[in-house]
Coordinates of C-alpha atoms in Angstrom, one line a residue:
M300 CA 76.2 -34.0 -6.3
D301 CA 72.9 -32.3 -6.7
A302 CA 70.6 -35.1 -6.5
A303 CA 70.5 -38.8 -5.5
L304 CA 69.6 -41.4 -8.2
M305 CA 66.5 -43.4 -7.1
P306 CA 65.9 -47.1 -8.0
D307 CA 63.4 -46.0 -10.6
G308 CA 66.0 -43.7 -12.3
S309 CA 64.4 -40.4 -10.9
M310 CA 66.4 -37.7 -9.3
Q311 CA 64.7 -37.4 -5.9
N312 CA 66.4 -34.3 -4.7
G313 CA 65.9 -32.6 -7.9
V314 CA 62.2 -33.3 -7.6
E315 CA 61.9 -32.0 -4.2
D316 CA 63.7 -28.7 -5.2
I317 CA 61.2 -28.2 -7.9
E318 CA 58.4 -28.9 -5.5
I319 CA 59.8 -26.5 -3.0
Q320 CA 60.2 -23.8 -5.7
L321 CA 56.6 -24.3 -6.8
L322 CA 55.4 -24.3 -3.1
L323 CA 57.1 -21.0 -2.3
E324 CA 55.8 -19.5 -5.5
A325 CA 52.3 -20.6 -4.5
L326 CA 52.7 -19.2 -1.0
Y327 CA 53.6 -15.9 -2.5
Q328 CA 51.0 -15.8 -5.2
R329 CA 48.0 -17.0 -2.9
Y330 CA 49.0 -15.1 0.4
H331 CA 51.7 -12.6 -0.6
Y332 CA 54.4 -14.1 1.9
D333 CA 57.5 -14.1 0.0
F334 CA 60.2 -16.7 1.0
R335 CA 61.6 -17.2 -2.5
H336 CA 64.9 -15.6 -1.6
Y337 CA 65.5 -17.0 1.8
A338 CA 68.7 -19.0 1.8
R339 CA 67.6 -22.4 0.2
A340 CA 69.3 -24.8 2.6
S341 CA 67.7 -23.1 5.5
I342 CA 64.3 -23.0 4.0
K343 CA 64.5 -26.6 2.8
R344 CA 65.4 -27.8 6.3
R345 CA 62.4 -26.1 7.8
L346 CA 60.0 -27.3 5.0
L347 CA 61.2 -30.9 5.6
Q348 CA 60.4 -30.6 9.2
A349 CA 57.1 -29.1 8.4
R350 CA 56.2 -31.8 5.9
S351 CA 57.1 -34.5 8.5
Q352 CA 55.3 -33.1 11.5
L353 CA 52.3 -31.9 9.6
G354 CA 51.8 -35.2 7.9
F355 CA 52.2 -34.6 4.3
A356 CA 53.6 -37.1 1.9
S357 CA 55.1 -34.7 -0.3
F358 CA 55.6 -30.9 -0.9
S359 CA 53.2 -31.1 -3.7
A360 CA 50.5 -32.3 -1.2
M361 CA 51.4 -29.5 1.2
Q362 CA 51.0 -27.0 -1.8
D363 CA 47.6 -28.4 -2.6
H364 CA 46.4 -27.9 1.0
L365 CA 48.1 -24.5 1.2
L366 CA 46.1 -23.3 -2.0
H367 CA 42.8 -24.7 -1.0
D368 CA 42.7 -24.7 2.8
P369 CA 43.7 -21.4 4.3
A370 CA 44.1 -23.0 7.8
T371 CA 47.3 -24.5 6.5
L372 CA 48.9 -21.1 6.2
P373 CA 49.4 -20.3 9.9
R374 CA 50.7 -23.8 10.6
L375 CA 53.2 -23.5 8.0
L376 CA 54.3 -20.1 8.9
N377 CA 55.2 -21.2 12.2
Y378 CA 57.8 -23.5 10.6
L379 CA 59.1 -21.0 8.1
T380 CA 59.7 -18.2 10.6
V381 CA 62.2 -18.6 13.3
Q382 CA 60.8 -18.1 16.8
V383 CA 63.8 -19.2 19.0
S384 CA 65.3 -16.4 21.0
E385 CA 66.0 -15.2 24.6
M386 CA 66.0 -12.0 26.4
F387 CA 69.1 -10.1 26.4
R388 CA 70.6 -12.7 23.9
D389 CA 74.3 -11.9 23.6
P390 CA 74.5 -9.7 26.7
S391 CA 77.6 -7.9 25.5
Y392 CA 75.5 -6.5 22.5
F393 CA 73.0 -4.9 25.0
R394 CA 75.9 -3.7 27.2
A395 CA 77.3 -1.9 24.1
L396 CA 74.1 -0.3 23.4
R397 CA 73.9 0.8 27.1
E398 CA 77.4 2.2 27.2
K399 CA 78.2 3.3 23.6
V400 CA 74.9 4.0 21.9
I401 CA 72.5 5.3 24.7
P402 CA 74.8 8.3 25.4
H403 CA 74.2 9.5 21.8
L404 CA 70.4 8.8 22.0
R405 CA 70.1 10.9 25.1
T406 CA 70.7 14.1 23.0
Y407 CA 67.4 13.5 21.2
P408 CA 64.0 14.9 22.7
S409 CA 62.2 11.9 21.2
L410 CA 63.3 8.5 19.9
K411 CA 62.0 5.8 17.4
V412 CA 63.3 2.3 17.7
W413 CA 62.6 -0.5 15.2
V414 CA 62.9 -4.2 16.3
A415 CA 62.6 -5.9 12.9
G416 CA 61.8 -9.5 13.0
C417 CA 60.6 -9.3 16.6
S418 CA 59.5 -13.1 16.9
H419 CA 57.9 -13.6 20.2
G420 CA 59.1 -10.4 21.6
E421 CA 62.2 -11.2 23.7
E422 CA 64.6 -8.6 22.0
L423 CA 61.8 -6.0 22.2
Y424 CA 61.2 -6.4 26.0
S425 CA 65.0 -6.4 26.5
L426 CA 65.2 -3.0 24.8
S427 CA 62.2 -1.6 26.5
I428 CA 63.7 -2.7 29.9
L429 CA 67.2 -1.2 29.0
F430 CA 65.5 2.0 27.8
R431 CA 63.5 2.2 31.0
E432 CA 66.7 1.6 33.2
E433 CA 68.4 4.4 31.3
G434 CA 65.5 6.8 31.7
L435 CA 64.6 7.0 28.1
D436 CA 61.4 4.9 27.8
Q437 CA 58.9 7.7 28.0
R438 CA 60.5 9.5 25.1
T439 CA 60.9 6.4 22.9
L440 CA 58.2 4.8 20.5
F441 CA 59.1 1.3 19.6
Y442 CA 58.0 -0.5 16.4
A443 CA 58.0 -4.3 16.7
T444 CA 57.5 -6.0 13.5
D445 CA 57.2 -9.6 12.1
I446 CA 55.7 -11.5 9.3
N447 CA 53.9 -14.1 11.5
P448 CA 50.7 -13.0 13.0
D449 CA 50.9 -15.6 15.8
A450 CA 54.5 -14.4 16.8
L451 CA 53.1 -10.8 16.9
R452 CA 50.3 -11.9 19.2
A453 CA 52.8 -13.8 21.5
A454 CA 55.0 -10.7 21.6
E455 CA 52.1 -8.4 22.5
A456 CA 51.1 -10.8 25.3
G457 CA 54.6 -10.8 26.9
V458 CA 54.2 -14.2 28.5
Y459 CA 57.1 -16.7 28.7
P460 CA 57.7 -20.1 30.4
L461 CA 59.0 -19.5 33.9
D462 CA 61.8 -22.0 33.4
Q463 CA 63.3 -19.6 30.8
I464 CA 63.6 -16.8 33.4
R465 CA 66.8 -18.0 35.0
K466 CA 68.7 -17.5 31.7
F467 CA 66.9 -14.3 30.9
T468 CA 68.0 -13.1 34.4
E469 CA 71.7 -14.1 33.9
N470 CA 71.7 -12.3 30.5
H471 CA 70.1 -9.2 32.0
Q472 CA 72.7 -8.9 34.7
K473 CA 75.5 -9.4 32.1
S474 CA 74.2 -6.6 30.1
G475 CA 74.9 -4.0 32.8
A476 CA 71.5 -4.1 34.5
R477 CA 70.6 -1.3 36.8
S478 CA 67.6 -3.2 38.4
S479 CA 66.4 -6.8 38.9
L480 CA 64.5 -8.6 36.0
S481 CA 62.0 -9.6 38.6
D482 CA 60.9 -5.9 39.0
Y483 CA 59.3 -6.4 35.4
Y484 CA 57.3 -9.5 35.6
T485 CA 55.0 -11.6 37.9
A486 CA 54.9 -15.3 38.1
D487 CA 51.7 -17.1 37.4
Y488 CA 51.2 -20.7 37.0
G489 CA 54.5 -21.6 35.5
R490 CA 54.6 -18.5 33.4
A491 CA 56.4 -15.1 33.6
V492 CA 53.9 -12.3 32.7
F493 CA 55.8 -9.1 31.8
D494 CA 54.4 -5.7 32.9
K495 CA 52.0 -4.1 30.4
S496 CA 53.8 -0.8 31.0
L497 CA 56.8 -2.3 29.0
R498 CA 54.6 -2.3 25.9
S499 CA 52.8 1.0 26.5
Q500 CA 55.0 2.7 24.0
V501 CA 55.1 0.0 21.4
V502 CA 53.4 -0.3 18.0
F503 CA 53.1 -4.0 16.9
S504 CA 52.9 -4.4 13.1
D505 CA 52.9 -6.8 10.4
H506 CA 55.8 -6.0 8.1
S507 CA 57.9 -8.0 5.7
L508 CA 61.5 -7.1 5.0
V509 CA 61.0 -8.8 1.6
T510 CA 58.1 -6.8 0.1
D511 CA 57.2 -3.9 2.4
A512 CA 58.5 -0.3 2.4
V513 CA 60.5 1.7 4.9
F514 CA 59.9 3.0 8.4
A515 CA 61.1 6.5 8.2
E516 CA 63.4 8.4 10.6
M517 CA 64.5 5.5 13.2
H518 CA 67.2 6.3 15.7
L519 CA 68.1 2.7 16.2
I520 CA 67.2 -0.5 14.2
S521 CA 67.9 -3.8 15.8
C522 CA 67.5 -6.8 13.5
R523 CA 69.5 -9.6 14.9
N524 CA 69.7 -13.2 13.4
V525 CA 67.2 -12.6 10.7
L526 CA 69.5 -11.7 7.8
I527 CA 71.4 -15.0 8.1
Y528 CA 68.3 -16.7 6.6
F529 CA 68.3 -14.5 3.6
D530 CA 70.2 -15.0 0.3
R531 CA 72.6 -12.1 -0.8
A532 CA 70.1 -10.2 -2.8
L533 CA 67.5 -10.3 -0.1
Q534 CA 70.0 -9.3 2.5
D535 CA 70.8 -6.3 0.3
R536 CA 67.2 -5.4 0.0
A537 CA 66.7 -5.4 3.8
L538 CA 69.9 -3.3 4.4
G539 CA 68.7 -0.8 1.9
L540 CA 65.5 -0.5 3.9
F541 CA 67.3 0.0 7.0
R542 CA 69.7 2.6 5.6
D543 CA 66.6 4.5 4.2
S544 CA 64.7 4.0 7.4
L545 CA 67.5 5.5 9.8
A546 CA 67.8 9.1 10.8
R547 CA 71.0 10.9 10.1
K548 CA 73.6 9.3 12.4
G549 CA 71.2 6.5 13.4
F550 CA 72.3 3.0 14.7
L551 CA 71.9 -0.4 13.2
G552 CA 72.5 -3.5 15.3
L553 CA 72.8 -7.0 13.6
G554 CA 73.5 -10.4 14.9
S555 CA 76.8 -11.9 15.8
K556 CA 77.0 -13.9 12.5
E557 CA 75.8 -11.2 10.3
S558 CA 77.8 -8.3 8.5
L559 CA 77.5 -5.4 6.2
R560 CA 80.9 -6.2 4.7
F561 CA 79.9 -7.6 1.4
S562 CA 76.7 -5.6 1.0
A563 CA 76.1 -2.9 -1.6
H564 CA 75.0 -0.7 1.1
A565 CA 78.2 -1.0 3.2
P566 CA 79.5 2.6 2.3
A567 CA 76.5 4.1 4.0
F568 CA 77.5 2.8 7.3
A569 CA 80.5 3.0 9.6
D570 CA 81.5 0.5 12.2
F571 CA 80.5 1.9 15.7
V572 CA 81.1 -1.0 17.9
R573 CA 82.7 -3.5 15.5
E574 CA 82.8 -6.6 17.8
E575 CA 79.0 -6.3 18.4
K576 CA 78.0 -5.5 14.8
I577 CA 76.6 -2.1 15.6
Y578 CA 76.8 0.4 12.9
Q579 CA 76.1 4.0 12.3
R580 CA 74.6 5.5 9.2
Q581 CA 76.8 8.1 7.6
D582 CA 75.8 11.3 6.1
A583 CA 74.3 11.0 2.8

């Protein structure tokens, strides 16, 4: 059943769905942030949380504030964009990059790596550390992109709660670490502040997989646990961007629950490390 019948005869869930559609359209028309093709169940769950915690009586009230009070935008974006991650998340993925992909990347005199949907930077710093351990950091330019300005600022700062470091360290070791994670940060008042040198080769940029164009000639694109929040059409758009942004024989890494299998762009890629969702672009 799509909607629940209320005592007054109205269809409450149906009204909410209409409000959500209008809210997302307003967000796009007013600020050019396009969430209209995100997976609806996921976006509704996040909007319900935002409505409750931001104190709005309805999505229509939220829309009114969004249209007339620009200060509402960053508050809402923090709910609509996923900011939960950890360094070296899924260590076997990073081990596969280290053992299977890095040997191919060594053959290039210079490298470009795109971390799409970088959130607060945990994946970016994981890759920066990995490339340093493998002696490739000085020839690599990293692009870290996200649609949330607050997330980009947090990523550029490279500061994380100290109580997360134990998990980060465990993941790092399981990834085949060649050093100690403690070599890359200093502890300061309950925070871990990562070395500025890890981002000396990083370009932080606002970029939307929904509306923006390609980054050309990337050797590795890592976009993990982002596509699961898109509907099928938007997944195909993003994968098309990745295909067009990759150099010949470049690599694409996706999250453990993501796949190219049903994408229109699947023929452009071959499985490289199947179990870790690492693919290689085929010749055109």
